[in-house]
Amino acid sequence: TSSGNSDITLDCGQYTLTSTSSDSVILILIESGAFHFIGGTINSGSNTCIFLYGATFTMSGGTLKGSGRSLVYSQGSNKVTITGGTLEGNIFAAASDTFSLSGGTYSQISVAQAAGQRHGNLLAEGYCYYKTADNNPVEKTYDNIYLMNVTVGKCDHRKDDIIPAFYCQCTADRRE
């Protein structure tokens, strides 16, 4: 647990931090501080891996794994920046959160759609969701609160392409 204005950086290197608890617990709680994950693996098992409460989370590499409610779950206004790494489990974006996704591979991203959060809002400018299976851009659907098996990368299409609307923040076309 980190509270106050703590600034923590974790690099597990070749190692894996694993939760063996079958209780519904939070592995890492960040309250009003900052947590930077840069490498290695955190396996939360059936528990929440990282819980943010008015905090900042950055990830530039490594792997987060878990089968619980969420790998990254938040309450309050949080800032989440992911530039790389692999997230094997659900990442949840609350309506009050600010996200900037400019890299990474995700098995599932869910949003608080009823409260106004949208998948396109999570992307950094110039970035797009791509299907992990075939590397094609993900077509936008308004009735889906989940995106499954996607990567985030630079937009490789132009505004004048004859294509369906995508979840993107490409600089040539500001489609959501």
PDB file of C-alpha atoms in Angstrom:
ATOM      1  CA  THR A   1       0.000   0.000   0.000  1.00  0.00           C
ATOM      2  CA  SER A   2       1.225   3.437  -0.933  1.00  0.00           C
ATOM      3  CA  SER A   3      -0.535   6.552   0.277  1.00  0.00           C
ATOM      4  CA  GLY A   4       0.260  10.220   0.277  1.00  0.00           C
ATOM      5  CA  ASN A   5       2.654  11.493  -2.354  1.00  0.00           C
ATOM      6  CA  SER A   6       4.822   8.374  -2.602  1.00  0.00           C
ATOM      7  CA  ASP A   7       6.497   7.718  -5.936  1.00  0.00           C
ATOM      8  CA  ILE A   8       7.318   4.027  -6.396  1.00  0.00           C
ATOM      9  CA  THR A   9       9.086   2.370  -9.345  1.00  0.00           C
ATOM     10  CA  LEU A  10       9.068  -1.426  -9.668  1.00  0.00           C
ATOM     11  CA  ASP A  11      11.243  -3.443 -12.035  1.00  0.00           C
ATOM     12  CA  CYS A  12      10.984  -7.172 -11.328  1.00  0.00           C
ATOM     13  CA  GLY A  13      13.550  -7.947 -14.033  1.00  0.00           C
ATOM     14  CA  GLN A  14      13.370 -11.677 -14.795  1.00  0.00           C
ATOM     15  CA  TYR A  15      11.282 -12.334 -11.717  1.00  0.00           C
ATOM     16  CA  THR A  16       7.571 -12.765 -11.103  1.00  0.00           C
ATOM     17  CA  LEU A  17       5.715 -11.288  -8.145  1.00  0.00           C
ATOM     18  CA  THR A  18       2.840 -13.723  -7.504  1.00  0.00           C
ATOM     19  CA  SER A  19      -0.192 -13.673  -5.241  1.00  0.00           C
ATOM     20  CA  THR A  20      -1.162 -17.110  -3.959  1.00  0.00           C
ATOM     21  CA  SER A  21      -4.146 -15.871  -1.961  1.00  0.00           C
ATOM     22  CA  SER A  22      -7.571 -17.134  -2.972  1.00  0.00           C
ATOM     23  CA  ASP A  23      -9.238 -14.366  -0.963  1.00  0.00           C
ATOM     24  CA  SER A  24     -10.555 -11.323  -2.761  1.00  0.00           C
ATOM     25  CA  VAL A  25      -7.622  -9.010  -2.120  1.00  0.00           C
ATOM     26  CA  ILE A  26      -5.800  -6.142  -3.765  1.00  0.00           C
ATOM     27  CA  LEU A  27      -2.169  -6.928  -4.494  1.00  0.00           C
ATOM     28  CA  ILE A  28      -0.983  -3.310  -4.891  1.00  0.00           C
ATOM     29  CA  LEU A  29      -2.935  -0.291  -3.597  1.00  0.00           C
ATOM     30  CA  ILE A  30      -1.841   3.183  -4.685  1.00  0.00           C
ATOM     31  CA  GLU A  31      -3.622   6.063  -2.967  1.00  0.00           C
ATOM     32  CA  SER A  32      -2.714   9.629  -4.021  1.00  0.00           C
ATOM     33  CA  GLY A  33       0.758   8.563  -5.110  1.00  0.00           C
ATOM     34  CA  ALA A  34       2.462   7.279  -8.249  1.00  0.00           C
ATOM     35  CA  PHE A  35       3.387   3.738  -9.276  1.00  0.00           C
ATOM     36  CA  HIS A  36       5.671   3.057 -12.240  1.00  0.00           C
ATOM     37  CA  PHE A  37       5.934  -0.528 -13.496  1.00  0.00           C
ATOM     38  CA  ILE A  38       8.817  -1.003 -15.916  1.00  0.00           C
ATOM     39  CA  GLY A  39       9.567  -4.709 -16.130  1.00  0.00           C
ATOM     40  CA  GLY A  40       9.133  -8.283 -15.004  1.00  0.00           C
ATOM     41  CA  THR A  41       5.821  -9.954 -14.216  1.00  0.00           C
ATOM     42  CA  ILE A  42       3.146  -9.387 -11.595  1.00  0.00           C
ATOM     43  CA  ASN A  43       0.659 -12.266 -11.351  1.00  0.00           C
ATOM     44  CA  SER A  44      -2.301 -11.407  -9.148  1.00  0.00           C
ATOM     45  CA  GLY A  45      -4.065 -14.749  -9.621  1.00  0.00           C
ATOM     46  CA  SER A  46      -7.772 -14.255  -8.929  1.00  0.00           C
ATOM     47  CA  ASN A  47      -7.213 -10.909  -7.185  1.00  0.00           C
ATOM     48  CA  THR A  48      -7.063  -7.275  -8.312  1.00  0.00           C
ATOM     49  CA  CYS A  49      -3.479  -6.541  -9.300  1.00  0.00           C
ATOM     50  CA  ILE A  50      -3.337  -2.745  -8.981  1.00  0.00           C
ATOM     51  CA  PHE A  51      -6.030  -0.585  -7.367  1.00  0.00           C
ATOM     52  CA  LEU A  52      -5.749   3.168  -7.916  1.00  0.00           C
ATOM     53  CA  TYR A  53      -7.426   5.777  -5.749  1.00  0.00           C
ATOM     54  CA  GLY A  54      -6.638   9.308  -6.905  1.00  0.00           C
ATOM     55  CA  ALA A  55      -3.270   8.094  -8.155  1.00  0.00           C
ATOM     56  CA  THR A  56      -0.942   7.908 -11.147  1.00  0.00           C
ATOM     57  CA  PHE A  57       0.050   4.640 -12.818  1.00  0.00           C
ATOM     58  CA  THR A  58       2.570   4.264 -15.633  1.00  0.00           C
ATOM     59  CA  MET A  59       3.662   1.089 -17.381  1.00  0.00           C
ATOM     60  CA  SER A  60       6.441   0.919 -19.947  1.00  0.00           C
ATOM     61  CA  GLY A  61       7.137  -2.812 -20.039  1.00  0.00           C
ATOM     62  CA  GLY A  62       6.659  -6.113 -18.306  1.00  0.00           C
ATOM     63  CA  THR A  63       3.540  -8.217 -17.851  1.00  0.00           C
ATOM     64  CA  LEU A  64       0.506  -7.942 -15.593  1.00  0.00           C
ATOM     65  CA  LYS A  65      -1.487 -11.181 -15.280  1.00  0.00           C
ATOM     66  CA  GLY A  66      -4.670 -12.003 -13.446  1.00  0.00           C
ATOM     67  CA  SER A  67      -8.115 -13.528 -13.662  1.00  0.00           C
ATOM     68  CA  GLY A  68      -9.800 -11.402 -11.002  1.00  0.00           C
ATOM     69  CA  ARG A  69     -12.163  -8.477 -11.457  1.00  0.00           C
ATOM     70  CA  SER A  70      -9.431  -6.273 -12.941  1.00  0.00           C
ATOM     71  CA  LEU A  71      -5.703  -6.065 -13.389  1.00  0.00           C
ATOM     72  CA  VAL A  72      -5.930  -2.303 -13.010  1.00  0.00           C
ATOM     73  CA  TYR A  73      -9.032  -0.952 -11.262  1.00  0.00           C
ATOM     74  CA  SER A  74      -9.691   2.590 -10.164  1.00  0.00           C
ATOM     75  CA  GLN A  75     -11.822   4.909  -8.081  1.00  0.00           C
ATOM     76  CA  GLY A  76     -11.490   8.658  -7.936  1.00  0.00           C
ATOM     77  CA  SER A  77      -9.634  10.637 -10.577  1.00  0.00           C
ATOM     78  CA  ASN A  78      -6.585   8.717 -11.759  1.00  0.00           C
ATOM     79  CA  LYS A  79      -4.009   9.178 -14.489  1.00  0.00           C
ATOM     80  CA  VAL A  80      -2.976   6.029 -16.374  1.00  0.00           C
ATOM     81  CA  THR A  81      -0.202   6.025 -18.994  1.00  0.00           C
ATOM     82  CA  ILE A  82       0.794   2.797 -20.733  1.00  0.00           C
ATOM     83  CA  THR A  83       3.528   2.881 -23.378  1.00  0.00           C
ATOM     84  CA  GLY A  84       4.320  -0.825 -23.511  1.00  0.00           C
ATOM     85  CA  GLY A  85       3.982  -4.207 -21.890  1.00  0.00           C
ATOM     86  CA  THR A  86       1.383  -6.962 -21.793  1.00  0.00           C
ATOM     87  CA  LEU A  87      -1.829  -6.951 -19.761  1.00  0.00           C
ATOM     88  CA  GLU A  88      -3.351 -10.443 -19.514  1.00  0.00           C
ATOM     89  CA  GLY A  89      -6.699  -9.748 -17.839  1.00  0.00           C
ATOM     90  CA  ASN A  90      -9.158  -6.856 -17.606  1.00  0.00           C
ATOM     91  CA  ILE A  91      -8.116  -3.223 -17.341  1.00  0.00           C
ATOM     92  CA  PHE A  92     -11.005  -0.939 -16.280  1.00  0.00           C
ATOM     93  CA  ALA A  93     -11.344   2.747 -17.165  1.00  0.00           C
ATOM     94  CA  ALA A  94     -13.671   4.749 -14.917  1.00  0.00           C
ATOM     95  CA  ALA A  95     -15.327   7.873 -16.304  1.00  0.00           C
ATOM     96  CA  SER A  96     -13.222  10.165 -14.095  1.00  0.00           C
ATOM     97  CA  ASP A  97      -9.903   8.637 -15.223  1.00  0.00           C
ATOM     98  CA  THR A  98      -7.478  10.130 -17.724  1.00  0.00           C
ATOM     99  CA  PHE A  99      -5.793   7.503 -19.897  1.00  0.00           C
ATOM    100  CA  SER A 100      -2.995   7.728 -22.442  1.00  0.00           C
ATOM    101  CA  LEU A 101      -2.398   4.426 -24.229  1.00  0.00           C
ATOM    102  CA  SER A 102       0.447   4.532 -26.750  1.00  0.00           C
ATOM    103  CA  GLY A 103       1.567   0.918 -26.664  1.00  0.00           C
ATOM    104  CA  GLY A 104       0.917  -2.426 -25.067  1.00  0.00           C
ATOM    105  CA  THR A 105      -0.991  -5.632 -25.693  1.00  0.00           C
ATOM    106  CA  TYR A 106      -4.326  -6.127 -23.904  1.00  0.00           C
ATOM    107  CA  SER A 107      -6.535  -9.185 -23.475  1.00  0.00           C
ATOM    108  CA  GLN A 108      -9.462  -7.014 -22.312  1.00  0.00           C
ATOM    109  CA  ILE A 109     -10.209  -3.318 -21.806  1.00  0.00           C
ATOM    110  CA  SER A 110     -13.527  -2.299 -20.243  1.00  0.00           C
ATOM    111  CA  VAL A 111     -14.931   1.197 -19.818  1.00  0.00           C
ATOM    112  CA  ALA A 112     -17.598   2.835 -17.654  1.00  0.00           C
ATOM    113  CA  GLN A 113     -19.695   3.447 -20.754  1.00  0.00           C
ATOM    114  CA  ALA A 114     -22.889   4.363 -18.866  1.00  0.00           C
ATOM    115  CA  ALA A 115     -20.918   7.161 -17.175  1.00  0.00           C
ATOM    116  CA  GLY A 116     -19.567   8.487 -20.478  1.00  0.00           C
ATOM    117  CA  GLN A 117     -16.155   6.825 -20.825  1.00  0.00           C
ATOM    118  CA  ARG A 118     -15.306   5.576 -24.337  1.00  0.00           C
ATOM    119  CA  HIS A 119     -12.520   3.362 -25.675  1.00  0.00           C
ATOM    120  CA  GLY A 120     -11.373   6.058 -28.091  1.00  0.00           C
ATOM    121  CA  ASN A 121     -10.823   8.460 -25.178  1.00  0.00           C
ATOM    122  CA  LEU A 122      -8.151   6.160 -23.753  1.00  0.00           C
ATOM    123  CA  LEU A 123      -5.788   6.449 -26.719  1.00  0.00           C
ATOM    124  CA  ALA A 124      -2.906   8.906 -26.954  1.00  0.00           C
ATOM    125  CA  GLU A 125      -3.017  11.206 -29.981  1.00  0.00           C
ATOM    126  CA  GLY A 126      -1.786   9.444 -33.101  1.00  0.00           C
ATOM    127  CA  TYR A 127      -2.599   5.921 -31.826  1.00  0.00           C
ATOM    128  CA  CYS A 128      -5.115   3.236 -32.722  1.00  0.00           C
ATOM    129  CA  TYR A 129      -6.330  -0.164 -31.459  1.00  0.00           C
ATOM    130  CA  TYR A 130      -5.311  -3.119 -33.618  1.00  0.00           C
ATOM    131  CA  LYS A 131      -6.606  -6.692 -33.475  1.00  0.00           C
ATOM    132  CA  THR A 132      -3.910  -8.923 -32.017  1.00  0.00           C
ATOM    133  CA  ALA A 133      -4.848 -11.790 -34.377  1.00  0.00           C
ATOM    134  CA  ASP A 134      -4.402  -9.997 -37.727  1.00  0.00           C
ATOM    135  CA  ASN A 135      -3.071  -6.501 -36.898  1.00  0.00           C
ATOM    136  CA  ASN A 136      -6.069  -4.796 -38.547  1.00  0.00           C
ATOM    137  CA  PRO A 137      -7.587  -1.692 -36.928  1.00  0.00           C
ATOM    138  CA  VAL A 138     -10.506  -2.399 -34.571  1.00  0.00           C
ATOM    139  CA  GLU A 139     -13.825  -1.192 -35.960  1.00  0.00           C
ATOM    140  CA  LYS A 140     -15.816   1.047 -33.633  1.00  0.00           C
ATOM    141  CA  THR A 141     -18.962  -0.304 -31.983  1.00  0.00           C
ATOM    142  CA  TYR A 142     -20.991   1.826 -29.605  1.00  0.00           C
ATOM    143  CA  ASP A 143     -22.735  -0.988 -27.737  1.00  0.00           C
ATOM    144  CA  ASN A 144     -19.641  -2.775 -26.507  1.00  0.00           C
ATOM    145  CA  ILE A 145     -18.038  -1.937 -23.158  1.00  0.00           C
ATOM    146  CA  TYR A 146     -15.225  -4.443 -23.792  1.00  0.00           C
ATOM    147  CA  LEU A 147     -12.382  -4.555 -26.281  1.00  0.00           C
ATOM    148  CA  MET A 148     -10.755  -7.969 -26.447  1.00  0.00           C
ATOM    149  CA  ASN A 149      -7.298  -9.032 -27.682  1.00  0.00           C
ATOM    150  CA  VAL A 150      -5.930  -5.745 -28.981  1.00  0.00           C
ATOM    151  CA  THR A 151      -2.612  -3.962 -29.260  1.00  0.00           C
ATOM    152  CA  VAL A 152      -2.093  -0.212 -29.357  1.00  0.00           C
ATOM    153  CA  GLY A 153       0.129   1.246 -32.040  1.00  0.00           C
ATOM    154  CA  LYS A 154       0.628   4.265 -34.271  1.00  0.00           C
ATOM    155  CA  CYS A 155      -2.230   4.953 -36.681  1.00  0.00           C
ATOM    156  CA  ASP A 156      -1.295   3.715 -40.136  1.00  0.00           C
ATOM    157  CA  HIS A 157      -4.342   4.974 -42.026  1.00  0.00           C
ATOM    158  CA  ARG A 158      -5.301   8.359 -43.386  1.00  0.00           C
ATOM    159  CA  LYS A 159      -8.437  10.443 -43.147  1.00  0.00           C
ATOM    160  CA  ASP A 160      -9.315   9.839 -46.796  1.00  0.00           C
ATOM    161  CA  ASP A 161      -9.094   6.031 -46.548  1.00  0.00           C
ATOM    162  CA  ILE A 162     -12.410   4.404 -47.477  1.00  0.00           C
ATOM    163  CA  ILE A 163     -12.750   2.425 -44.263  1.00  0.00           C
ATOM    164  CA  PRO A 164     -15.238   2.056 -41.426  1.00  0.00           C
ATOM    165  CA  ALA A 165     -14.728   4.245 -38.394  1.00  0.00           C
ATOM    166  CA  PHE A 166     -12.054   2.919 -36.059  1.00  0.00           C
ATOM    167  CA  TYR A 167     -11.198   3.490 -32.435  1.00  0.00           C
ATOM    168  CA  CYS A 168      -8.331   5.845 -33.057  1.00  0.00           C
ATOM    169  CA  GLN A 169      -6.818   9.198 -32.270  1.00  0.00           C
ATOM    170  CA  CYS A 170      -4.939   9.582 -35.534  1.00  0.00           C
ATOM    171  CA  THR A 171      -3.659  13.081 -36.163  1.00  0.00           C
ATOM    172  CA  ALA A 172      -5.114  13.237 -39.682  1.00  0.00           C
ATOM    173  CA  ASP A 173      -8.608  12.256 -38.537  1.00  0.00           C
ATOM    174  CA  ARG A 174      -9.817  12.882 -34.990  1.00  0.00           C
ATOM    175  CA  ARG A 175     -12.400  10.091 -35.003  1.00  0.00           C
ATOM    176  CA  GLU A 176     -13.111   8.712 -31.528  1.00  0.00           C
TER     177      GLU A 176
END
